Coordinates of C-alpha atoms and ligand atoms in Angstrom, one line a residue:
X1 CA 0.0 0.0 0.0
X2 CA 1.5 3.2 -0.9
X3 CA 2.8 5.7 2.0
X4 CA 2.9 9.4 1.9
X5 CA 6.3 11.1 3.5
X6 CA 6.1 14.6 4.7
X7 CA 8.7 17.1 5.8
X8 CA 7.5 19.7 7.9
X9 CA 8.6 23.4 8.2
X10 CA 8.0 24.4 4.2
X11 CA 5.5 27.3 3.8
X12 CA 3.1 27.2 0.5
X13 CA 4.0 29.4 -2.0
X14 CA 2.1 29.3 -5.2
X15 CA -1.2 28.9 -7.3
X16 CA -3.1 25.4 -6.5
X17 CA -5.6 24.8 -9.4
X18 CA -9.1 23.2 -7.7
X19 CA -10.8 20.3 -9.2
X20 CA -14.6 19.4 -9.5
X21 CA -16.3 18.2 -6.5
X22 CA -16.5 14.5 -5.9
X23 CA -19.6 14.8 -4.1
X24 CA -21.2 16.6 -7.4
X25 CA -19.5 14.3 -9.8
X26 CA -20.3 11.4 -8.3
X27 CA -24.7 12.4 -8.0
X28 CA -24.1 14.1 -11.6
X29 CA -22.6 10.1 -12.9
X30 CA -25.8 8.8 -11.6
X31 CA -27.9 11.0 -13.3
X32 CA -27.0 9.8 -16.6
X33 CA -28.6 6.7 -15.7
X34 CA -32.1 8.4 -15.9
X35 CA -31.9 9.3 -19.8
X36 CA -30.9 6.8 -22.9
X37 CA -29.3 10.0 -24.5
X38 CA -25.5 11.0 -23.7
X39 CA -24.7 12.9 -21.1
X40 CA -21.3 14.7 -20.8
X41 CA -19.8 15.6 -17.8
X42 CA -16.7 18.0 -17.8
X43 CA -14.6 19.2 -15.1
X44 CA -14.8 15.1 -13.6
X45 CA -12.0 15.1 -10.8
X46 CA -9.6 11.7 -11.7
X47 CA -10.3 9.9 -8.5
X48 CA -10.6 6.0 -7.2
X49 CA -14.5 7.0 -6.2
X50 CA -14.8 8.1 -9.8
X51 CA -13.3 5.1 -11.6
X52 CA -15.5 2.7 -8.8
X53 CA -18.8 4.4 -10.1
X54 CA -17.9 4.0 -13.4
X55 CA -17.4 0.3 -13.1
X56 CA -20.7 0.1 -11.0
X57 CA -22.7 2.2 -13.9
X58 CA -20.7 -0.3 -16.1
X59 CA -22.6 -3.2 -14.4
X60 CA -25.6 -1.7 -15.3
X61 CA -24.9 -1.5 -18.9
X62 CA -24.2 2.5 -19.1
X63 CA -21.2 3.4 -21.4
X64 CA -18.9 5.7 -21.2
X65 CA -16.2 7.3 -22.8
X66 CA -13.5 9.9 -21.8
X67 CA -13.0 12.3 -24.2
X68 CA -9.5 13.3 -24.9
X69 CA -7.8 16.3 -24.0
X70 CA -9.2 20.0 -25.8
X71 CA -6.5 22.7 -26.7
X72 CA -6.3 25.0 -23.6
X73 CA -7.0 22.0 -21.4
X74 CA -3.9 21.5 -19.0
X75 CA -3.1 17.8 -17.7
X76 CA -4.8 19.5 -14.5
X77 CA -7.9 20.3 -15.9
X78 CA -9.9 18.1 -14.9
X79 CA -11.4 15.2 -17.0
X80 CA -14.8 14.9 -19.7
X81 CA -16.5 11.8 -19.0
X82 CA -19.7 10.8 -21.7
X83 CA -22.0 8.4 -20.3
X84 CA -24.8 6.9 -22.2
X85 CA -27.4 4.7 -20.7
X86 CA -29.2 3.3 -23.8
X87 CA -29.2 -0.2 -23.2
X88 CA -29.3 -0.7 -19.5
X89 CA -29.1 -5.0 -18.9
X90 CA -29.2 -5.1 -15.2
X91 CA -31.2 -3.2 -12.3
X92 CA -29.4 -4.7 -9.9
X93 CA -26.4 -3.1 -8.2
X94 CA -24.1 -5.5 -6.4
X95 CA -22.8 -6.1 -2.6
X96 CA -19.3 -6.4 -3.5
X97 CA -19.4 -2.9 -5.4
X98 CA -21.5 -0.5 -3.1
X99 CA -20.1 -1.7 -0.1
X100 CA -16.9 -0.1 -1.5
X101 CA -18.4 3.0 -1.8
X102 CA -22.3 4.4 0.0
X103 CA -23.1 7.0 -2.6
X104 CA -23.4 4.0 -5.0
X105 CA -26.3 3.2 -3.7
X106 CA -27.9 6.1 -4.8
X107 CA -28.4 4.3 -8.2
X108 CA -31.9 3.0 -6.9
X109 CA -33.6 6.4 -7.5
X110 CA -32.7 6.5 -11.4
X111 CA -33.0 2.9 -11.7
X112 CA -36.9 2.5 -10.1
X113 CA -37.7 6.0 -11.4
X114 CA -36.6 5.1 -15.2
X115 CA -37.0 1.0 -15.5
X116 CA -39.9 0.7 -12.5
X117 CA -37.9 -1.2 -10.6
X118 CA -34.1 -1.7 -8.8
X119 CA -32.2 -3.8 -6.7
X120 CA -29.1 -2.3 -4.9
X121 CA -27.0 -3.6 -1.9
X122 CA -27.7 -2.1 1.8
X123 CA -24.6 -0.2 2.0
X124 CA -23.2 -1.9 5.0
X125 CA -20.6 -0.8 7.4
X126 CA -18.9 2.6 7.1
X127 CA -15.8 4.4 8.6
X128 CA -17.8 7.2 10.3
X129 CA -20.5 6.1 12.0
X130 CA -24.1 4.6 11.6
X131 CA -24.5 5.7 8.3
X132 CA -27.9 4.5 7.8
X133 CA -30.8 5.1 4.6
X134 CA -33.8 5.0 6.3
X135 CA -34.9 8.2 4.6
X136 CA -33.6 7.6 1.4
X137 CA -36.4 4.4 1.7
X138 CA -39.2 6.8 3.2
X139 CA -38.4 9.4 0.2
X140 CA -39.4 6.5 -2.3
X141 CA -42.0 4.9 -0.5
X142 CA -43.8 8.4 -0.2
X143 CA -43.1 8.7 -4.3
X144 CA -45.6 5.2 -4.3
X145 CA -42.4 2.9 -4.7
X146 CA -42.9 -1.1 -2.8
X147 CA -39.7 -2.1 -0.8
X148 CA -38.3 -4.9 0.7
X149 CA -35.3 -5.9 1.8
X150 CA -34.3 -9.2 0.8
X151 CA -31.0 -11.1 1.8
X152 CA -29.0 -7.7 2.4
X153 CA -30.6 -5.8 -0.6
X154 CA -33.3 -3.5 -0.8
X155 CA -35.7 -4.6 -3.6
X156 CA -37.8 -1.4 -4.7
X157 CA -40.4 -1.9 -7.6
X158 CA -43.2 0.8 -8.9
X159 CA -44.9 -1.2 -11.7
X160 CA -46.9 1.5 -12.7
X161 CA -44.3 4.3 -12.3
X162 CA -43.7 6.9 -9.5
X163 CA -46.1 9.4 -8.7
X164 CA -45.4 13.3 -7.1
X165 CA -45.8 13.6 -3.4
X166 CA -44.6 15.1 -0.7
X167 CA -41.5 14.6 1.3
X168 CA -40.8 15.7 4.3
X169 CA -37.7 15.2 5.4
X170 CA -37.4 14.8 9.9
X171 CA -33.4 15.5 9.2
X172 CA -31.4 17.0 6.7
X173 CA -30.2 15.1 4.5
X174 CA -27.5 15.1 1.2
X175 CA -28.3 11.8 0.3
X176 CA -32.3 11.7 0.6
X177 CA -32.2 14.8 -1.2
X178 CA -30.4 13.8 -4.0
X179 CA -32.9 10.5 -4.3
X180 CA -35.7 12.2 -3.8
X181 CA -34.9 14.6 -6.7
X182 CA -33.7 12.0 -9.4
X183 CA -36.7 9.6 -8.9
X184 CA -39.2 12.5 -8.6
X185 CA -37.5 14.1 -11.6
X186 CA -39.6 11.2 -13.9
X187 CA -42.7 10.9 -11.3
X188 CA -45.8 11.6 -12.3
X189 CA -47.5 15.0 -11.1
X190 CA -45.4 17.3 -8.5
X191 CA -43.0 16.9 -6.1
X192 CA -42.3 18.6 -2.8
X193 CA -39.0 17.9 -0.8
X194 CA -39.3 19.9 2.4
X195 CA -36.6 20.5 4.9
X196 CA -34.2 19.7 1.9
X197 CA -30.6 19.9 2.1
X198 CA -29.4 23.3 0.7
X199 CA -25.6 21.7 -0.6
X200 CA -24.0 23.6 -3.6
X201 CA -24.1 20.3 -4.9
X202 CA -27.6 19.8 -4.6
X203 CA -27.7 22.6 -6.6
X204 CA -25.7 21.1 -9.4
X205 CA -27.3 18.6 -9.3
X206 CA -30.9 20.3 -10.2
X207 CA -28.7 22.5 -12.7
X208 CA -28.0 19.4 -14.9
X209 CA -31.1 17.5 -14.1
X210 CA -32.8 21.1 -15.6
X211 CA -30.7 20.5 -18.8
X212 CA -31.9 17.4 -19.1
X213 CA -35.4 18.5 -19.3
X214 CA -36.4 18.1 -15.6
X215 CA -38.8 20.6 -13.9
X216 CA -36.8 21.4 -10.8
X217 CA -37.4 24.8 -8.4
X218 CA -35.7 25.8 -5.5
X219 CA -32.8 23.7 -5.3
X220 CA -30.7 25.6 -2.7
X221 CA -33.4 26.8 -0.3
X222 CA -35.0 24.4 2.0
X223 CA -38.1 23.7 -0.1
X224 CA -37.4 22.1 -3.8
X225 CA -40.3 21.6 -6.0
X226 CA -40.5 19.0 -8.9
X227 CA -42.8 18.7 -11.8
X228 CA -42.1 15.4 -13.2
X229 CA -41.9 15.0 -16.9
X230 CA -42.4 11.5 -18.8
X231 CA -38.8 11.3 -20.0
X232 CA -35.4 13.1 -19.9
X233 CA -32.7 13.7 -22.9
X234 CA -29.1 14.3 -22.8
X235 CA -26.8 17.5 -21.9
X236 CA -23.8 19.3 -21.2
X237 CA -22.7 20.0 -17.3
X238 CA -19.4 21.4 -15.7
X239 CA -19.4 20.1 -12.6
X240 CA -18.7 23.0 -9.9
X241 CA -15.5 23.2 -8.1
X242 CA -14.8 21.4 -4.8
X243 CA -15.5 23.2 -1.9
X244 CA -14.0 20.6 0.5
X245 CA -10.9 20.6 -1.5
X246 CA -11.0 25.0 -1.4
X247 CA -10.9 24.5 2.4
X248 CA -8.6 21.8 3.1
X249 CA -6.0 23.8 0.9
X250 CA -7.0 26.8 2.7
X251 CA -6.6 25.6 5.7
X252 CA -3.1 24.0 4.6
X253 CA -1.7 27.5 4.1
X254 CA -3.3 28.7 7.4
X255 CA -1.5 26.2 8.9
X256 CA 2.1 26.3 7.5
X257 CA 1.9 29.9 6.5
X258 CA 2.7 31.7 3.0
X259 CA 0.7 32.9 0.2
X260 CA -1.3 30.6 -2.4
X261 CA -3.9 31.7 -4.8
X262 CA -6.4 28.9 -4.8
X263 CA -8.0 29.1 -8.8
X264 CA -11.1 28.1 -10.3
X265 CA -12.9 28.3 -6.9
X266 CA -15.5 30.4 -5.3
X267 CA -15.7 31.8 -1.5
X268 CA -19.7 32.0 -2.1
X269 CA -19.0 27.7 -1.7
X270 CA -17.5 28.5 1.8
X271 CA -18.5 31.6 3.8
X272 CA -18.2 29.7 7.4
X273 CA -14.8 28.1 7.2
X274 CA -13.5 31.3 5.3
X275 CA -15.0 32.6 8.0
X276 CA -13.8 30.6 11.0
X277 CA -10.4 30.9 8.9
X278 CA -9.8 34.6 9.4
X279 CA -11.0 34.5 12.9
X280 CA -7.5 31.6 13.4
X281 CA -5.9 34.8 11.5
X282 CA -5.4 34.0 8.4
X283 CA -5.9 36.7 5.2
X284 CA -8.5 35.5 3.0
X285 CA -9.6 37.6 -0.1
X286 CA -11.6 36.8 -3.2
X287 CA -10.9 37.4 -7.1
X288 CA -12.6 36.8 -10.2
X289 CA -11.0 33.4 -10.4
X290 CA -10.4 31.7 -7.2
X291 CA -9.8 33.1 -3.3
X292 CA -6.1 34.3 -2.3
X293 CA -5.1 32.8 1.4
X294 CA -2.0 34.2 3.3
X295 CA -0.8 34.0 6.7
X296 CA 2.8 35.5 7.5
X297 CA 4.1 34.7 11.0
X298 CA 1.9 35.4 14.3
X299 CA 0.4 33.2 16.5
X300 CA -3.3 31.4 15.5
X301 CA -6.1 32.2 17.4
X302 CA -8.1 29.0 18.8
X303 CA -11.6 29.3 17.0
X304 CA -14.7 27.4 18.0
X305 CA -17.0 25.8 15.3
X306 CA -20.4 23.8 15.4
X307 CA -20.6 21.5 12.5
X308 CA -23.5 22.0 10.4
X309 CA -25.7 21.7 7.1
X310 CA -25.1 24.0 4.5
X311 CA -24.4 27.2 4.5
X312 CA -23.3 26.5 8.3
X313 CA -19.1 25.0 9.0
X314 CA -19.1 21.3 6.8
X315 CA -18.5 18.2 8.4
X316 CA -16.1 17.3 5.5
X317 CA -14.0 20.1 7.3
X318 CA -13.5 19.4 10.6
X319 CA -11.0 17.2 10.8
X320 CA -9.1 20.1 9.0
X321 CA -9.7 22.8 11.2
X322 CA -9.1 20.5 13.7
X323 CA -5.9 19.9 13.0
X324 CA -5.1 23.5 12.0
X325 CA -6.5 24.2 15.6
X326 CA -3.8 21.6 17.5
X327 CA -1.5 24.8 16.8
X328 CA -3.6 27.5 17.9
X329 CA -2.1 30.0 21.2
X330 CA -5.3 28.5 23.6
X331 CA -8.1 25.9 23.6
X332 CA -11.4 25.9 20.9
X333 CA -13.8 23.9 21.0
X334 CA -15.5 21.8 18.3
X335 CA -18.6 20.2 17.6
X336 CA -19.5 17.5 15.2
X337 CA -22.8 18.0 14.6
X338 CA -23.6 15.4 11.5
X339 CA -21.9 12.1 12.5
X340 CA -21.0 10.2 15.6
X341 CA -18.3 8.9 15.5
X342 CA -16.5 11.5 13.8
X343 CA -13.0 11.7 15.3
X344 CA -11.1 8.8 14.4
X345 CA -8.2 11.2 13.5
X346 CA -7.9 12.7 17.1
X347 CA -5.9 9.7 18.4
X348 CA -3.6 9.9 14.9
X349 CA -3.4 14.0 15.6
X350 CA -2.3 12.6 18.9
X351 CA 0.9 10.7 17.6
X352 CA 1.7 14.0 16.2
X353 CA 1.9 15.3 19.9
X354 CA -1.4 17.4 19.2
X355 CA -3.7 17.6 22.7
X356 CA -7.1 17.1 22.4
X357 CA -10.0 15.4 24.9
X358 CA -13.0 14.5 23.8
X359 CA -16.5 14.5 25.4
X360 CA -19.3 13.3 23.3
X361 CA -19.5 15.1 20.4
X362 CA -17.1 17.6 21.3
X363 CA -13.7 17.7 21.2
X364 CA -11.6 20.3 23.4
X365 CA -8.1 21.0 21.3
X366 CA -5.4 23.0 23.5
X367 CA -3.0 24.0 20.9
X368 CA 0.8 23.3 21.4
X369 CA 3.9 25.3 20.4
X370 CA 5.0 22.5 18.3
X371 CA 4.2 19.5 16.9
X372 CA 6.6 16.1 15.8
X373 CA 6.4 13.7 12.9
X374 CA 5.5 10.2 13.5
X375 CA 4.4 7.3 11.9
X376 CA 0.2 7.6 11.6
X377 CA -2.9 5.6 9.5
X378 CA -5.5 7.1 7.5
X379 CA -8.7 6.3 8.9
X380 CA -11.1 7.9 6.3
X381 CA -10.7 10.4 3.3
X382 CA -11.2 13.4 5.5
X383 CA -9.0 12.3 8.5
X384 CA -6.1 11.4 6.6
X385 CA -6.0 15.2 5.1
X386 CA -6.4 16.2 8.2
X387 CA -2.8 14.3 9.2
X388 CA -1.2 16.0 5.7
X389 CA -2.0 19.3 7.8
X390 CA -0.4 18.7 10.7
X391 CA 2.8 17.0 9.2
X392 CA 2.8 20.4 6.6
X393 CA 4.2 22.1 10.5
X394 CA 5.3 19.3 12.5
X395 CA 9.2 19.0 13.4
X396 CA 10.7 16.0 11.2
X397 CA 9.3 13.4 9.1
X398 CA 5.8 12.3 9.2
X399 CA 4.9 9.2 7.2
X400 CA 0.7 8.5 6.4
X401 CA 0.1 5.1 5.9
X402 CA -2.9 3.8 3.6
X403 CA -3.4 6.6 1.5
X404 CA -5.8 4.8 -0.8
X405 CA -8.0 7.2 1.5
X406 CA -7.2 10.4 0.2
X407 CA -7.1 9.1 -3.5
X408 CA -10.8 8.4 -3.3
X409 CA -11.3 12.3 -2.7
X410 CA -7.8 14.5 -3.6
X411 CA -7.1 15.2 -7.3
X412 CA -3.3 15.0 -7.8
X413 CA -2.5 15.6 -3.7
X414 CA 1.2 15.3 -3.4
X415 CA 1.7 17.4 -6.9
X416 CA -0.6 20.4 -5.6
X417 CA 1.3 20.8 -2.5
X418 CA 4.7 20.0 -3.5
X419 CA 4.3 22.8 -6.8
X420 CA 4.0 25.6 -3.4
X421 CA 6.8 24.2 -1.8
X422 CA 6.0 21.4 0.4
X423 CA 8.1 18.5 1.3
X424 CA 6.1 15.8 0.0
X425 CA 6.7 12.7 -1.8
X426 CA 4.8 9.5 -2.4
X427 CA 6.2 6.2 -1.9
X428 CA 4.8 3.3 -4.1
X429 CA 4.2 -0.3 -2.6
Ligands
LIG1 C1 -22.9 13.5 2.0 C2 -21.4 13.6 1.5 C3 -20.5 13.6 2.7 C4 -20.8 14.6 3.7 C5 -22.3 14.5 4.1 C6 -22.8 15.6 5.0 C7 -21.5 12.7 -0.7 C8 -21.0 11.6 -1.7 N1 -21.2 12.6 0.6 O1 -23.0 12.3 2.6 O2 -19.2 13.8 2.2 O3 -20.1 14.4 4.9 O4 -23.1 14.6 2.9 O5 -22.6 16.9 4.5 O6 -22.1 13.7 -1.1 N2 -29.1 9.9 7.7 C9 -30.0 9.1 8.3 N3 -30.8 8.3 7.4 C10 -30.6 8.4 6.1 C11 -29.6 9.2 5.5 C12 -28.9 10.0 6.4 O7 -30.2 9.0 9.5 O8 -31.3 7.7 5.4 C13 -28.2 10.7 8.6 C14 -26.7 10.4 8.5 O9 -26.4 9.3 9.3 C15 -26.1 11.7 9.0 C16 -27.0 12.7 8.5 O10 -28.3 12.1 8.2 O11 -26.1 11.7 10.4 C17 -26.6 13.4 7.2 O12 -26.3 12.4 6.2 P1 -26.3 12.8 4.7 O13 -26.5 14.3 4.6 O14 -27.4 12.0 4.0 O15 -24.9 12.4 4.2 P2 -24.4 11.7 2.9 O16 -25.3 12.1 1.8 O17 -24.3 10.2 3.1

């Protein structure tokens, strides 16, 4: 398994280019499933979550094709995937694949919206917590869909299609939205999601699903309406850039200090942890093309964050500002809001001298003057970027074993960082 090496002490000096968002690429791949026309899909980030959809869409019968590289397209820009799903051979999506990955099950809502009916793997066990889809089940059972679960797979069938309702979600939630929105996208009648999930990738998502030919309103406020339509057809979509990605960077050069231009990117993605970023003291302004991040010298200030929902702090951050936090001049406090079980990377942070106590869901950080490179282990994609922070500043050489974690989520990693300066380098199994 490959290991990443990291020498602290470099700051970051330089322009970092951002990619698309996974978690817009990989709701944008499923879409295609809904159509028999092609969809394209530029600006697809290269990563391991990518390729596993792609296989799993495979299974189904969906083509696709990458499309080679335009004039003006650097080797950074990210990639144009077509995907047709004209001759779709198999509703059923197998354990072996979605258990790799949860957002693969997500396929049901296309697959029982578009063919009537779908059988895809319960998810099973994840990194972070009871991760269950109770509510992705209640969405389509309220859109008039029968479910079972059978031997580990839920079995969903509407013989006579789906039909508008309303849905009402108790929690907010990415992935219930997104279902809720692709099967209701083809039901009969309309469609209201309440208490929806206000993600920019929600709102991506309704962007494409629009070009398609979908009737969708609201996406971005709490309250999404649907007019379903008999049948989609293909279109063009840019997927937006990665916000998660924007922040961990951000927080990189908060953390080891210098000046990095962060391009193709926009703040309006991520008010609170630009927020909670200038408040550690750190310089954060916005251009035309991407948001400029400095921090020369002086102490951080220890910032306390709540984990929330969109547009509140993300929970794909907090491991982050976390470990940009184990350096702060006092104690913060942070919440995780969205998951229990959340914190696997406090005992890695930990190895890295970093003090922290948790209680619950909070975990008390009192920053140190210094922290020391150690061996650690990646528990999950955002932990293990987390642990690339903290080695950017920590004294010596910190090696991250089982990066196949941060290749499921960071475009090109070790080449973003090392182009500003960082001591980075990847060692191959
Ligand atoms: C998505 C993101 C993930 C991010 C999360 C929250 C993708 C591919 N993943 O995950 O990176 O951390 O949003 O911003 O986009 N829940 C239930 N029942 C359900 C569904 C969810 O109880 O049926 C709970 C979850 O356990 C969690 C909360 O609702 O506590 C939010 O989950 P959700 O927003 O659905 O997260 P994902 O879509 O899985």
């Amino acid at each position: 398994m490959d290991r990443i090496i990291i020498r602290g002490g470099a700051p970051l000096t330089g322009t970092i280019p951002i990619s698309g968002a996974k978690n817009a690429a990989l709701p944008l791949m499923t879409t295609s499933l809904l159509t028999r026309d092609t969809l394209e899909l530029s600006n697809v980030p290269r990563l391991a979550d990518v390729q596993l959809l792609l296989r799993i869409l495979g299974n189904h019968g969906v083509d696709h094709t990458i499309v080679g590289r335009r004039a003006g397209e650097s080797s950074e820009s990210g990639q144009t995937l077509r995907l047709q799903a004209s001759n779709v051979i198999d509703t059923t999506a197998p354990y072996e694949l979605v258990s790799r990955m949860r957002a693969s099950f997500w396929v049901i809502a296309p697959l029982l919206a578009r063919f009537g009916e779908a059988r895809v793997s319960l998810p099973g066990g994840c990194a972070i917590g009871t991760r269950p889809v109770d509510l992705l089940i209640d969405a389509l059972q309220a859109l008039g869909a029968e479910i079972e679960i059978d031997a580990g797979y839920v079995v969903a069938r509407a013989r006579d299609g789906l039909r508008g309702a309303r849905i009402d979600f108790p929690k907010v939630t990415v992935s219930g939205t997104h279902v809720a929105m692709m099967a209701a996208a083809l039901a009969r009648g309309e469609s209201v999601i309440e208490n929806a999930a206000r993600e920019p990738e929600i709102v991506d998502v309704a962007d494409c699903l629009n070009k398609m030919g979908a009737k969708i309103t609201g996406a971005g406020s709490a309250r999404i309406v649907i007019e379903g339509v008999t049948s989609l057809h293909g279109a063009n979509h840019a997927v937006l850039p990665d916000r998660i990605e924007t922040g961990t960077y951000a927080m990189a050069v908060a953390m080891a200090g210098g000046d990095v231009m962060l391009e193709n990117t926009s703040a309006d993605l991520l008010r609170a942890p630009l927020d909670a970023l200038r408040r550690a003291g750190a310089e954060v302004s916005e251009t035309n093309t991407g948001i400029r991040v400095r921090r020369n010298g002086g102490a951080l200030a220890p910032v306390d964050i709540d984990t929330a929902p969109f547009p509140g702090f993300a929970t794909d951050l907090q491991a982050q500002f976390m470990a940009l936090m184990t350096r702060a001049d006092g104690v913060s406090h942070i919440r995780e809001t969205i998951f229990e079980n959340r914190f696997m990377h406090v005992q890695e942070l930990a190895r890295l001298g970093a003090r922290i106590r948790l209680d619950g869901d909070l975990a008390i950080v009192e920053g140190v003057p210094q922290l020391r490179g150690a061996p650690v282990m990646a528990t999950d994609l955002r932990a293990s970027v987390s642990l690339v922070i903290a080695a950017l500043v920590a004294d010596g050489e910190t090696t991250i074993n089982r990066v196949y974690h941060l290749d499921r989520g960071f475009e090109a990693l070790e080449s973003k960082l090392v182009r500003c300066g960082a001591q980075v380098e990847r060692v191959r199994a």
